[in-house]
PDB file of C-alpha atoms and ligand atoms in Angstrom:
ATOM      1  CA  MET A 970     -27.311 -23.462 -10.747  1.00  0.00           C
ATOM      2  CA  SER A 971     -26.072 -20.227 -10.129  1.00  0.00           C
ATOM      3  CA  GLU A 972     -22.914 -19.367 -12.762  1.00  0.00           C
ATOM      4  CA  THR A 973     -19.199 -20.270 -11.894  1.00  0.00           C
ATOM      5  CA  ILE A 974     -16.795 -17.097 -12.582  1.00  0.00           C
ATOM      6  CA  VAL A 975     -13.096 -17.151 -13.346  1.00  0.00           C
ATOM      7  CA  ILE A 976     -11.062 -14.026 -12.247  1.00  0.00           C
ATOM      8  CA  LEU A 977      -7.569 -13.459 -13.471  1.00  0.00           C
ATOM      9  CA  THR A 978      -5.670 -10.883 -11.863  1.00  0.00           C
ATOM     10  CA  GLY A 979      -1.692  -9.240 -12.822  1.00  0.00           C
ATOM     11  CA  ALA A 980       0.215  -6.175 -11.411  1.00  0.00           C
ATOM     12  CA  GLY A 981      -2.414  -4.000 -13.039  1.00  0.00           C
ATOM     13  CA  ILE A 982      -4.283  -4.958  -9.892  1.00  0.00           C
ATOM     14  CA  SER A 983      -2.094  -3.906  -7.454  1.00  0.00           C
ATOM     15  CA  ALA A 984      -0.528  -0.684  -9.480  1.00  0.00           C
ATOM     16  CA  GLU A 985      -2.741   1.911  -7.499  1.00  0.00           C
ATOM     17  CA  SER A 986      -1.516   0.648  -4.108  1.00  0.00           C
ATOM     18  CA  GLY A 987       2.119   1.504  -4.928  1.00  0.00           C
ATOM     19  CA  ILE A 988       3.811  -1.600  -6.189  1.00  0.00           C
ATOM     20  CA  ARG A 989       5.443  -1.221  -9.895  1.00  0.00           C
ATOM     21  CA  THR A 990       4.082  -3.411 -13.162  1.00  0.00           C
ATOM     22  CA  PHE A 991       6.146  -5.398 -14.740  1.00  0.00           C
ATOM     23  CA  ARG A 992       5.414  -4.461 -18.027  1.00  0.00           C
ATOM     24  CA  GLY A 993       5.096  -0.463 -17.609  1.00  0.00           C
ATOM     25  CA  PRO A 994       7.641   2.240 -18.015  1.00  0.00           C
ATOM     26  CA  ASP A 995       9.380   1.517 -15.582  1.00  0.00           C
ATOM     27  CA  GLY A 996       9.234  -2.157 -16.087  1.00  0.00           C
ATOM     28  CA  LEU A 997      12.792  -2.410 -15.384  1.00  0.00           C
ATOM     29  CA  TRP A 998      14.232  -3.705 -12.368  1.00  0.00           C
ATOM     30  CA  GLU A 999      18.071  -2.206 -12.211  1.00  0.00           C
ATOM     31  CA  GLY A1000      18.205  -2.228 -15.841  1.00  0.00           C
ATOM     32  CA  HIS A1001      17.115  -6.170 -15.715  1.00  0.00           C
ATOM     33  CA  ARG A1002      14.580  -7.575 -17.868  1.00  0.00           C
ATOM     34  CA  VAL A1003      12.219 -10.021 -14.911  1.00  0.00           C
ATOM     35  CA  GLU A1004      12.360 -12.453 -17.333  1.00  0.00           C
ATOM     36  CA  ASP A1005      16.218 -12.409 -16.348  1.00  0.00           C
ATOM     37  CA  VAL A1006      16.008 -12.675 -12.994  1.00  0.00           C
ATOM     38  CA  ALA A1007      12.907 -14.409 -12.664  1.00  0.00           C
ATOM     39  CA  THR A1008      15.009 -17.646 -13.471  1.00  0.00           C
ATOM     40  CA  PRO A1009      16.537 -20.955 -11.808  1.00  0.00           C
ATOM     41  CA  GLU A1010      18.946 -20.055 -14.283  1.00  0.00           C
ATOM     42  CA  GLY A1011      19.459 -16.304 -12.971  1.00  0.00           C
ATOM     43  CA  PHE A1012      19.704 -18.006  -9.464  1.00  0.00           C
ATOM     44  CA  GLU A1013      21.675 -20.509 -10.076  1.00  0.00           C
ATOM     45  CA  ALA A1014      23.893 -17.944 -11.697  1.00  0.00           C
ATOM     46  CA  ASP A1015      23.508 -14.869  -8.600  1.00  0.00           C
ATOM     47  CA  PRO A1016      21.591 -16.133  -5.884  1.00  0.00           C
ATOM     48  CA  VAL A1017      22.821 -12.756  -4.130  1.00  0.00           C
ATOM     49  CA  LEU A1018      21.344 -10.332  -6.903  1.00  0.00           C
ATOM     50  CA  VAL A1019      18.253 -12.985  -7.537  1.00  0.00           C
ATOM     51  CA  GLN A1020      17.793 -12.725  -3.876  1.00  0.00           C
ATOM     52  CA  ARG A1021      17.903  -8.987  -3.690  1.00  0.00           C
ATOM     53  CA  PHE A1022      15.861  -9.170  -6.445  1.00  0.00           C
ATOM     54  CA  TYR A1023      13.069 -10.559  -3.932  1.00  0.00           C
ATOM     55  CA  ASN A1024      14.384  -9.024  -0.593  1.00  0.00           C
ATOM     56  CA  GLU A1025      13.039  -5.560  -1.814  1.00  0.00           C
ATOM     57  CA  ARG A1026       9.997  -5.953  -2.669  1.00  0.00           C
ATOM     58  CA  ARG A1027       9.745  -7.625  -0.183  1.00  0.00           C
ATOM     59  CA  ARG A1028      10.561  -5.243   2.166  1.00  0.00           C
ATOM     60  CA  ALA A1029       8.638  -2.534  -0.062  1.00  0.00           C
ATOM     61  CA  LEU A1030       5.302  -4.765   0.681  1.00  0.00           C
ATOM     62  CA  LEU A1031       5.757  -4.602   3.910  1.00  0.00           C
ATOM     63  CA  ASP A1032       6.147  -1.305   4.560  1.00  0.00           C
ATOM     64  CA  GLY A1033       2.757   0.494   4.254  1.00  0.00           C
ATOM     65  CA  ILE A1034       1.563  -1.402   1.172  1.00  0.00           C
ATOM     66  CA  LEU A1035      -2.581  -1.145   0.953  1.00  0.00           C
ATOM     67  CA  PRO A1036      -4.842  -3.088  -0.901  1.00  0.00           C
ATOM     68  CA  ASN A1037      -7.177  -0.548  -2.946  1.00  0.00           C
ATOM     69  CA  ALA A1038     -10.473  -0.291  -3.786  1.00  0.00           C
ATOM     70  CA  ALA A1039     -10.592  -3.255  -6.480  1.00  0.00           C
ATOM     71  CA  HIS A1040      -9.349  -5.800  -3.945  1.00  0.00           C
ATOM     72  CA  THR A1041     -11.402  -5.410  -1.614  1.00  0.00           C
ATOM     73  CA  ALA A1042     -14.561  -5.392  -4.259  1.00  0.00           C
ATOM     74  CA  ILE A1043     -13.562  -8.697  -5.468  1.00  0.00           C
ATOM     75  CA  ALA A1044     -13.435  -9.300  -2.157  1.00  0.00           C
ATOM     76  CA  ARG A1045     -17.044  -8.383  -2.314  1.00  0.00           C
ATOM     77  CA  LEU A1046     -17.531 -10.940  -5.144  1.00  0.00           C
ATOM     78  CA  GLN A1047     -16.496 -13.729  -3.460  1.00  0.00           C
ATOM     79  CA  ARG A1048     -18.298 -13.323  -0.336  1.00  0.00           C
ATOM     80  CA  GLU A1049     -21.619 -12.757  -2.113  1.00  0.00           C
ATOM     81  CA  TRP A1050     -21.624 -14.142  -5.165  1.00  0.00           C
ATOM     82  CA  PRO A1051     -24.081 -17.873  -4.514  1.00  0.00           C
ATOM     83  CA  GLY A1052     -21.914 -19.423  -7.364  1.00  0.00           C
ATOM     84  CA  ASP A1053     -18.439 -20.408  -7.144  1.00  0.00           C
ATOM     85  CA  VAL A1054     -15.852 -17.921  -7.598  1.00  0.00           C
ATOM     86  CA  LEU A1055     -12.216 -18.905  -8.184  1.00  0.00           C
ATOM     87  CA  LEU A1056      -9.725 -16.077  -7.796  1.00  0.00           C
ATOM     88  CA  VAL A1057      -6.167 -16.503  -9.490  1.00  0.00           C
ATOM     89  CA  THR A1058      -3.682 -14.722  -9.592  1.00  0.00           C
ATOM     90  CA  GLN A1059       0.170 -14.219 -11.108  1.00  0.00           C
ATOM     91  CA  HIS A1060       1.033 -11.420  -8.190  1.00  0.00           C
ATOM     92  CA  ILE A1061       3.208 -12.304  -5.324  1.00  0.00           C
ATOM     93  CA  ASP A1062       1.443 -10.087  -3.148  1.00  0.00           C
ATOM     94  CA  HIS A1063      -1.295 -10.983  -0.191  1.00  0.00           C
ATOM     95  CA  LEU A1064      -2.951  -7.476  -1.098  1.00  0.00           C
ATOM     96  CA  HIS A1065      -6.181 -10.169  -2.340  1.00  0.00           C
ATOM     97  CA  GLU A1066      -5.616 -11.390   1.496  1.00  0.00           C
ATOM     98  CA  GLN A1067      -5.183  -8.209   2.667  1.00  0.00           C
ATOM     99  CA  GLY A1068      -8.272  -6.957   0.989  1.00  0.00           C
ATOM    100  CA  GLY A1069     -10.474  -9.801   2.372  1.00  0.00           C
ATOM    101  CA  SER A1070     -10.427 -12.478  -0.295  1.00  0.00           C
ATOM    102  CA  PRO A1071     -11.118 -15.558   1.290  1.00  0.00           C
ATOM    103  CA  GLN A1072      -9.719 -17.787  -1.349  1.00  0.00           C
ATOM    104  CA  VAL A1073      -6.491 -16.774  -3.385  1.00  0.00           C
ATOM    105  CA  LEU A1074      -4.616 -19.648  -5.872  1.00  0.00           C
ATOM    106  CA  HIS A1075      -1.340 -17.775  -6.237  1.00  0.00           C
ATOM    107  CA  MET A1076      -0.112 -19.426  -9.666  1.00  0.00           C
ATOM    108  CA  HIS A1077       2.885 -17.631  -9.675  1.00  0.00           C
ATOM    109  CA  GLY A1078       4.224 -18.247  -6.097  1.00  0.00           C
ATOM    110  CA  GLU A1079       4.059 -15.908  -2.946  1.00  0.00           C
ATOM    111  CA  LEU A1080       6.475 -12.764  -1.819  1.00  0.00           C
ATOM    112  CA  LEU A1081       6.214 -13.740   1.699  1.00  0.00           C
ATOM    113  CA  LYS A1082       6.848 -17.404   1.261  1.00  0.00           C
ATOM    114  CA  ALA A1083       9.753 -19.483   0.805  1.00  0.00           C
ATOM    115  CA  ARG A1084      10.678 -22.430   0.002  1.00  0.00           C
ATOM    116  CA  CYS A1085      13.785 -24.892   1.567  1.00  0.00           C
ATOM    117  CA  THR A1086      15.461 -26.428  -1.705  1.00  0.00           C
ATOM    118  CA  LEU A1087      16.560 -29.377   0.356  1.00  0.00           C
ATOM    119  CA  CYS A1088      13.175 -30.288   2.042  1.00  0.00           C
ATOM    120  CA  GLN A1089      11.122 -28.604   0.076  1.00  0.00           C
ATOM    121  CA  ALA A1090       9.093 -27.326   2.940  1.00  0.00           C
ATOM    122  CA  VAL A1091       6.687 -23.814   1.836  1.00  0.00           C
ATOM    123  CA  GLN A1092       7.188 -21.768   5.305  1.00  0.00           C
ATOM    124  CA  SER A1093       5.723 -18.241   5.966  1.00  0.00           C
ATOM    125  CA  TRP A1094       9.009 -15.871   5.031  1.00  0.00           C
ATOM    126  CA  GLU A1095       8.661 -11.955   5.967  1.00  0.00           C
ATOM    127  CA  GLN A1096      12.816 -11.507   6.911  1.00  0.00           C
ATOM    128  CA  ASP A1097      15.369 -11.060   3.764  1.00  0.00           C
ATOM    129  CA  LEU A1098      16.472 -14.471   2.215  1.00  0.00           C
ATOM    130  CA  SER A1099      20.053 -15.584   1.960  1.00  0.00           C
ATOM    131  CA  ALA A1100      22.082 -18.397   2.100  1.00  0.00           C
ATOM    132  CA  GLU A1101      22.651 -18.294   5.411  1.00  0.00           C
ATOM    133  CA  SER A1102      18.483 -18.681   6.648  1.00  0.00           C
ATOM    134  CA  VAL A1103      17.639 -21.694   7.722  1.00  0.00           C
ATOM    135  CA  CYS A1104      14.890 -24.169   7.538  1.00  0.00           C
ATOM    136  CA  THR A1105      12.265 -23.932   9.939  1.00  0.00           C
ATOM    137  CA  THR A1106      11.215 -27.457   9.062  1.00  0.00           C
ATOM    138  CA  CYS A1107      15.068 -29.472   8.618  1.00  0.00           C
ATOM    139  CA  GLU A1108      16.603 -26.517  10.509  1.00  0.00           C
ATOM    140  CA  THR A1109      19.560 -26.550   7.406  1.00  0.00           C
ATOM    141  CA  ALA A1110      21.033 -23.315   5.931  1.00  0.00           C
ATOM    142  CA  GLY A1111      21.866 -23.073   2.304  1.00  0.00           C
ATOM    143  CA  GLY A1112      18.703 -23.825   0.406  1.00  0.00           C
ATOM    144  CA  MET A1113      16.497 -21.363   0.713  1.00  0.00           C
ATOM    145  CA  ARG A1114      14.610 -20.126  -2.353  1.00  0.00           C
ATOM    146  CA  PRO A1115      11.663 -17.497  -2.425  1.00  0.00           C
ATOM    147  CA  HIS A1116       8.086 -20.146  -2.770  1.00  0.00           C
ATOM    148  CA  VAL A1117       7.855 -18.158  -6.401  1.00  0.00           C
ATOM    149  CA  VAL A1118       7.141 -19.698  -9.960  1.00  0.00           C
ATOM    150  CA  TRP A1119      10.422 -18.451 -12.063  1.00  0.00           C
ATOM    151  CA  PHE A1120      10.147 -18.343 -15.984  1.00  0.00           C
ATOM    152  CA  GLY A1121      10.530 -21.713 -16.627  1.00  0.00           C
ATOM    153  CA  GLU A1122       8.831 -23.453 -13.592  1.00  0.00           C
ATOM    154  CA  MET A1123       5.201 -25.297 -13.553  1.00  0.00           C
ATOM    155  CA  PRO A1124       2.828 -22.752 -12.137  1.00  0.00           C
ATOM    156  CA  LEU A1125       0.810 -24.088  -8.784  1.00  0.00           C
ATOM    157  CA  GLY A1126      -2.253 -25.186  -9.358  1.00  0.00           C
ATOM    158  CA  MET A1127      -3.255 -25.650 -12.771  1.00  0.00           C
ATOM    159  CA  GLY A1128      -5.112 -29.023 -12.455  1.00  0.00           C
ATOM    160  CA  GLU A1129      -7.901 -26.548  -9.988  1.00  0.00           C
ATOM    161  CA  ILE A1130      -7.508 -23.726 -12.920  1.00  0.00           C
ATOM    162  CA  GLU A1131      -8.124 -26.160 -15.853  1.00  0.00           C
ATOM    163  CA  ALA A1132     -10.990 -27.718 -13.966  1.00  0.00           C
ATOM    164  CA  THR A1133     -12.332 -24.756 -13.059  1.00  0.00           C
ATOM    165  CA  LEU A1134     -11.964 -23.010 -16.577  1.00  0.00           C
ATOM    166  CA  GLN A1135     -13.454 -26.560 -18.727  1.00  0.00           C
ATOM    167  CA  ARG A1136     -16.958 -24.739 -16.024  1.00  0.00           C
ATOM    168  CA  ALA A1137     -16.292 -21.027 -15.934  1.00  0.00           C
ATOM    169  CA  ASP A1138     -20.137 -19.281 -17.389  1.00  0.00           C
ATOM    170  CA  LEU A1139     -17.527 -15.486 -17.032  1.00  0.00           C
ATOM    171  CA  PHE A1140     -13.991 -15.262 -17.050  1.00  0.00           C
ATOM    172  CA  ALA A1141     -12.846 -11.554 -15.823  1.00  0.00           C
ATOM    173  CA  ALA A1142      -9.447 -10.903 -16.963  1.00  0.00           C
ATOM    174  CA  ILE A1143      -7.685  -7.871 -14.347  1.00  0.00           C
ATOM    175  CA  GLY A1144      -4.829  -5.511 -14.234  1.00  0.00           C
ATOM    176  CA  THR A1145      -3.182  -8.131 -16.906  1.00  0.00           C
ATOM    177  CA  SER A1146      -1.194  -7.302 -19.900  1.00  0.00           C
ATOM    178  CA  GLY A1147      -1.313 -10.651 -21.295  1.00  0.00           C
ATOM    179  CA  GLN A1148       1.949 -11.703 -22.041  1.00  0.00           C
ATOM    180  CA  VAL A1149       2.728 -14.529 -19.831  1.00  0.00           C
ATOM    181  CA  TYR A1150       1.755 -18.149 -20.308  1.00  0.00           C
ATOM    182  CA  PRO A1151      -0.009 -20.155 -19.418  1.00  0.00           C
ATOM    183  CA  ALA A1152      -1.922 -17.382 -17.675  1.00  0.00           C
ATOM    184  CA  ALA A1153      -2.377 -15.578 -20.957  1.00  0.00           C
ATOM    185  CA  GLY A1154      -4.104 -18.683 -22.475  1.00  0.00           C
ATOM    186  CA  PHE A1155      -6.778 -18.786 -19.746  1.00  0.00           C
ATOM    187  CA  VAL A1156      -9.428 -16.693 -22.179  1.00  0.00           C
ATOM    188  CA  ASN A1157      -9.557 -19.018 -24.765  1.00  0.00           C
ATOM    189  CA  ALA A1158      -9.674 -22.149 -22.528  1.00  0.00           C
ATOM    190  CA  ALA A1159     -12.880 -20.280 -20.999  1.00  0.00           C
ATOM    191  CA  LYS A1160     -14.523 -19.180 -24.233  1.00  0.00           C
ATOM    192  CA  TYR A1161     -13.840 -22.749 -25.606  1.00  0.00           C
ATOM    193  CA  ALA A1162     -16.260 -23.706 -22.820  1.00  0.00           C
ATOM    194  CA  GLY A1163     -18.683 -20.977 -23.660  1.00  0.00           C
ATOM    195  CA  ALA A1164     -18.084 -18.522 -21.107  1.00  0.00           C
ATOM    196  CA  LYS A1165     -18.389 -14.896 -21.664  1.00  0.00           C
ATOM    197  CA  THR A1166     -15.101 -13.285 -21.152  1.00  0.00           C
ATOM    198  CA  ILE A1167     -14.145  -9.345 -19.516  1.00  0.00           C
ATOM    199  CA  GLU A1168     -11.091  -7.715 -20.074  1.00  0.00           C
ATOM    200  CA  ILE A1169     -10.723  -4.869 -17.387  1.00  0.00           C
ATOM    201  CA  ASN A1170      -7.279  -2.685 -17.857  1.00  0.00           C
ATOM    202  CA  LEU A1171      -6.022   0.939 -18.645  1.00  0.00           C
ATOM    203  CA  ALA A1172      -5.235  -0.261 -22.048  1.00  0.00           C
ATOM    204  CA  SER A1173      -5.897  -2.984 -24.483  1.00  0.00           C
ATOM    205  CA  THR A1174      -3.492  -5.955 -24.740  1.00  0.00           C
ATOM    206  CA  GLY A1175      -1.921  -8.319 -26.585  1.00  0.00           C
ATOM    207  CA  THR A1176      -5.167 -10.133 -25.761  1.00  0.00           C
ATOM    208  CA  SER A1177      -7.729  -7.850 -25.851  1.00  0.00           C
ATOM    209  CA  GLU A1178      -9.512  -8.840 -29.025  1.00  0.00           C
ATOM    210  CA  VAL A1179     -10.018 -12.267 -27.936  1.00  0.00           C
ATOM    211  CA  PHE A1180     -12.477 -11.012 -24.961  1.00  0.00           C
ATOM    212  CA  ASP A1181     -16.169 -10.228 -25.370  1.00  0.00           C
ATOM    213  CA  GLU A1182     -16.065  -6.981 -23.036  1.00  0.00           C
ATOM    214  CA  HIS A1183     -13.372  -4.592 -21.767  1.00  0.00           C
ATOM    215  CA  LEU A1184     -13.785  -1.851 -19.058  1.00  0.00           C
ATOM    216  CA  LEU A1185     -10.994   1.048 -19.622  1.00  0.00           C
ATOM    217  CA  GLY A1186      -9.708   1.746 -16.399  1.00  0.00           C
ATOM    218  CA  PRO A1187      -8.084   1.756 -13.161  1.00  0.00           C
ATOM    219  CA  ALA A1188      -8.884  -1.272 -11.790  1.00  0.00           C
ATOM    220  CA  SER A1189      -9.696   0.787  -8.290  1.00  0.00           C
ATOM    221  CA  GLU A1190     -12.629   3.186 -10.475  1.00  0.00           C
ATOM    222  CA  LYS A1191     -13.672   0.031 -13.167  1.00  0.00           C
ATOM    223  CA  VAL A1192     -13.577  -3.428 -10.612  1.00  0.00           C
ATOM    224  CA  PRO A1193     -15.776  -1.956  -8.012  1.00  0.00           C
ATOM    225  CA  LEU A1194     -18.604  -0.886 -10.489  1.00  0.00           C
ATOM    226  CA  TRP A1195     -17.965  -4.289 -12.509  1.00  0.00           C
ATOM    227  CA  VAL A1196     -18.797  -6.170  -9.026  1.00  0.00           C
ATOM    228  CA  ASP A1197     -21.936  -3.937  -7.794  1.00  0.00           C
ATOM    229  CA  THR A1198     -23.256  -4.473 -11.916  1.00  0.00           C
ATOM    230  CA  LEU A1199     -23.005  -8.509 -11.330  1.00  0.00           C
ATOM    231  CA  LEU A1200     -24.690  -8.645  -8.018  1.00  0.00           C
ATOM    232  CA  GLY A1201     -26.871  -5.746  -8.987  1.00  0.00           C
ATOM    233  CA  SER A1202     -28.049  -8.383 -11.363  1.00  0.00           C
ATOM    234  CA  ARG A1203     -27.978 -10.790  -9.247  1.00  0.00           C
ATOM    235  CA  LYS A1204     -30.653  -8.874  -6.715  1.00  0.00           C
ATOM    236  CA  GLY A1205     -33.441  -9.359  -9.471  1.00  0.00           C
ATOM    237  CA  LYS A1206     -33.350 -12.677  -9.787  1.00  0.00           C
TER     238      LYS A1206
HETATM  239  C1  BV8 B 925       5.762 -22.235 -17.584  1.00  0.00           C
HETATM  240  C2  BV8 B 925       6.644 -14.649 -10.700  1.00  0.00           C
HETATM  241  C3  BV8 B 925       6.135 -24.159 -18.632  1.00  0.00           C
HETATM  242  C4  BV8 B 925       8.127 -14.073 -10.480  1.00  0.00           C
HETATM  243  C5  BV8 B 925       5.782 -14.986 -12.809  1.00  0.00           C
HETATM  244  C6  BV8 B 925       6.952 -18.165 -25.882  1.00  0.00           C
HETATM  245  C7  BV8 B 925       5.924 -18.416 -26.146  1.00  0.00           C
HETATM  246  C8  BV8 B 925       4.598 -18.449 -25.040  1.00  0.00           C
HETATM  247  C9  BV8 B 925       5.518 -18.718 -23.585  1.00  0.00           C
HETATM  248  C10 BV8 B 925       6.272 -19.056 -23.791  1.00  0.00           C
HETATM  249  C11 BV8 B 925       7.696 -18.210 -24.329  1.00  0.00           C
HETATM  250  N1  BV8 B 925       8.638 -18.795 -24.508  1.00  0.00           N
HETATM  251  C12 BV8 B 925       8.674 -18.918 -22.613  1.00  0.00           C
HETATM  252  C13 BV8 B 925       7.602 -18.912 -22.295  1.00  0.00           C
HETATM  253  C14 BV8 B 925       7.302 -19.935 -21.269  1.00  0.00           C
HETATM  254  C15 BV8 B 925       6.784 -18.279 -20.291  1.00  0.00           C
HETATM  255  C16 BV8 B 925       6.331 -17.002 -20.709  1.00  0.00           C
HETATM  256  O1  BV8 B 925       5.252 -16.907 -20.776  1.00  0.00           O
HETATM  257  N2  BV8 B 925       6.970 -16.107 -20.887  1.00  0.00           N
HETATM  258  C17 BV8 B 925       6.512 -14.807 -21.640  1.00  0.00           C
HETATM  259  C18 BV8 B 925       7.760 -13.400 -21.373  1.00  0.00           C
HETATM  260  C19 BV8 B 925       6.778 -15.011 -23.437  1.00  0.00           C
HETATM  261  N3  BV8 B 925       6.116 -19.002 -18.964  1.00  0.00           N
HETATM  262  C20 BV8 B 925       6.630 -19.329 -17.931  1.00  0.00           C
HETATM  263  O2  BV8 B 925       7.955 -19.630 -18.097  1.00  0.00           O
HETATM  264  C21 BV8 B 925       5.488 -20.047 -17.418  1.00  0.00           C
HETATM  265  N4  BV8 B 925       6.211 -21.513 -16.870  1.00  0.00           N
HETATM  266  O3  BV8 B 925       5.339 -21.793 -19.003  1.00  0.00           O
HETATM  267  O4  BV8 B 925       6.248 -23.470 -17.183  1.00  0.00           O
HETATM  268  C22 BV8 B 925       6.672 -25.572 -17.784  1.00  0.00           C
HETATM  269  C23 BV8 B 925       5.732 -26.602 -18.065  1.00  0.00           C
HETATM  270  C24 BV8 B 925       5.501 -28.219 -18.099  1.00  0.00           C
HETATM  271  C25 BV8 B 925       6.820 -28.143 -17.082  1.00  0.00           C
HETATM  272  C26 BV8 B 925       7.989 -26.637 -16.890  1.00  0.00           C
HETATM  273  C27 BV8 B 925       7.532 -26.244 -16.771  1.00  0.00           C
HETATM  274  C28 BV8 B 925       5.975 -19.635 -15.218  1.00  0.00           C
HETATM  275  C29 BV8 B 925       6.014 -17.855 -15.982  1.00  0.00           C
HETATM  276  C30 BV8 B 925       5.911 -17.139 -14.299  1.00  0.00           C
HETATM  277  C31 BV8 B 925       6.981 -16.050 -14.476  1.00  0.00           C
HETATM  278  N5  BV8 B 925       6.897 -15.524 -13.218  1.00  0.00           N
HETATM  279  N6  BV8 B 925       5.965 -14.295 -11.680  1.00  0.00           N
HETATM  280  C32 BV8 B 925       7.511 -12.482 -10.219  1.00  0.00           C
HETATM  281  O5  BV8 B 925       7.245 -11.939  -9.973  1.00  0.00           O
HETATM  282  O6  BV8 B 925       9.340 -11.718  -9.592  1.00  0.00           O
HETATM  283  S1  BV8 B 925       5.104 -13.890 -14.110  1.00  0.00           S
HETATM  284  C33 BV8 B 925       5.609 -12.013 -13.789  1.00  0.00           C
HETATM  285  O7  BV8 B 925       4.388 -11.537 -15.207  1.00  0.00           O
HETATM  286  C34 BV8 B 925       4.153 -11.608 -12.901  1.00  0.00           C
HETATM  287  O8  BV8 B 925       3.863 -12.971 -12.150  1.00  0.00           O
HETATM  288  C35 BV8 B 925       3.728 -10.493 -13.450  1.00  0.00           C
HETATM  289  O9  BV8 B 925       2.201 -10.717 -12.517  1.00  0.00           O
HETATM  290  C36 BV8 B 925       2.840 -11.882 -14.411  1.00  0.00           C
HETATM  291  C37 BV8 B 925       2.624 -11.182 -15.668  1.00  0.00           C
HETATM  292  O10 BV8 B 925       2.699  -9.999 -15.599  1.00  0.00           O
HETATM  293  P1  BV8 B 925       1.433  -9.144 -15.735  1.00  0.00           P
HETATM  294  O11 BV8 B 925       0.486  -9.468 -14.372  1.00  0.00           O
HETATM  295  O12 BV8 B 925       0.290  -9.024 -16.699  1.00  0.00           O
HETATM  296  O13 BV8 B 925       1.888  -7.881 -15.461  1.00  0.00           O
HETATM  297  P2  BV8 B 925       2.679  -6.271 -16.530  1.00  0.00           P
HETATM  298  O14 BV8 B 925       3.664  -5.643 -15.995  1.00  0.00           O
HETATM  299  O15 BV8 B 925       2.944  -7.753 -17.977  1.00  0.00           O
HETATM  300  O16 BV8 B 925       0.933  -5.486 -17.317  1.00  0.00           O
HETATM  301  C38 BV8 B 925       0.493  -5.057 -16.195  1.00  0.00           C
HETATM  302  C39 BV8 B 925      -0.585  -4.984 -16.933  1.00  0.00           C
HETATM  303  O17 BV8 B 925      -1.559  -4.374 -16.035  1.00  0.00           O
HETATM  304  C40 BV8 B 925      -0.648  -4.418 -17.983  1.00  0.00           C
HETATM  305  O18 BV8 B 925      -1.899  -4.281 -19.157  1.00  0.00           O
HETATM  306  C41 BV8 B 925      -1.481  -2.745 -17.477  1.00  0.00           C
HETATM  307  O19 BV8 B 925      -1.867  -1.871 -19.109  1.00  0.00           O
HETATM  308  C42 BV8 B 925      -2.119  -3.250 -16.334  1.00  0.00           C
HETATM  309  N7  BV8 B 925      -2.354  -2.096 -15.431  1.00  0.00           N
HETATM  310  C43 BV8 B 925      -1.611  -0.645 -14.883  1.00  0.00           C
HETATM  311  N8  BV8 B 925      -2.118  -0.233 -13.970  1.00  0.00           N
HETATM  312  C44 BV8 B 925      -3.522  -0.833 -14.157  1.00  0.00           C
HETATM  313  C45 BV8 B 925      -3.931  -1.293 -15.182  1.00  0.00           C
HETATM  314  N9  BV8 B 925      -4.442  -2.305 -14.859  1.00  0.00           N
HETATM  315  C46 BV8 B 925      -5.427  -1.749 -14.397  1.00  0.00           C
HETATM  316  N10 BV8 B 925      -5.627  -0.504 -13.444  1.00  0.00           N
HETATM  317  C47 BV8 B 925      -4.892  -0.284 -12.973  1.00  0.00           C
HETATM  318  N11 BV8 B 925      -4.297   1.041 -12.690  1.00  0.00           N
END
């Protein structure tokens, strides 16, 4: 029976595509901590500010940002690995899909989707969002928000993630600082299930000591090497 792999990616996988990470040197947005803007309270208090935070990121994402070699290498692993591969991303961009991934679980939602708080419909959305935006399902304005999981909100797909971690043989965390939960706890669940664990990152993180292995360097360089090694090891079997 082929091994099950769970991959968790974070903002670091898209850094070389030109998308700023959250906690790097430039990790603030207009002087705001993301934890203050990306919250239901923040949206309640200043919806125009929070919509602007996402409108600017959505516009930037749609303005020529392309996947990098890390995204395309993960897509190759998903296509060629004989066992199950569950790709979970904390990031809200669509670069895994653009890089060819056949499956992506966006546990923190998606920048290119909007949700109507009046009828709960989730819809693709590439324009700016505002209080005037009209839901394509209930055709009502005033209830549209980014389909993004804010701090204090329940991440998406947790049932599938937890069930797959329990049968994982290999867990890889790529480009994440391991500071946001529950994602940061996935490595412990994987280890508990007996999985081998690897961290691929530019630098060590707060959870580095939990991992069995580390690949230190840029994702666009290290992830293709890691995938080649994994697939090469299969060829011999
Ligand atoms: C929840 C969407 C419960 C929005 C995001 C105290 C202790 C423990 C937990 C908590 C606590 N207080 C509050 C909590 C819970 C909270 C939390 O974890 N807070 C943190 C700040 C302490 N978590 C939550 O609220 C979560 N929900 O717990 O719900 C619940 C239960 C029942 C019912 C209801 C609720 C929800 C969290 C989701 C928040 N939303 N994103 C948006 O994007 O605007 S999180 C946000 O951070 C992004 O998704 C981002 O991806 C994510 C994690 O950050 P990283 O991806 O790791 O990015 P970061 O910049 O930090 O790091 C980048 C890494 O890449 C670095 O390590 C760097 O070295 C590396 N890197 C850089 N360049 C490269 C590279 N690596 C390789 N190559 C490179 N080139």
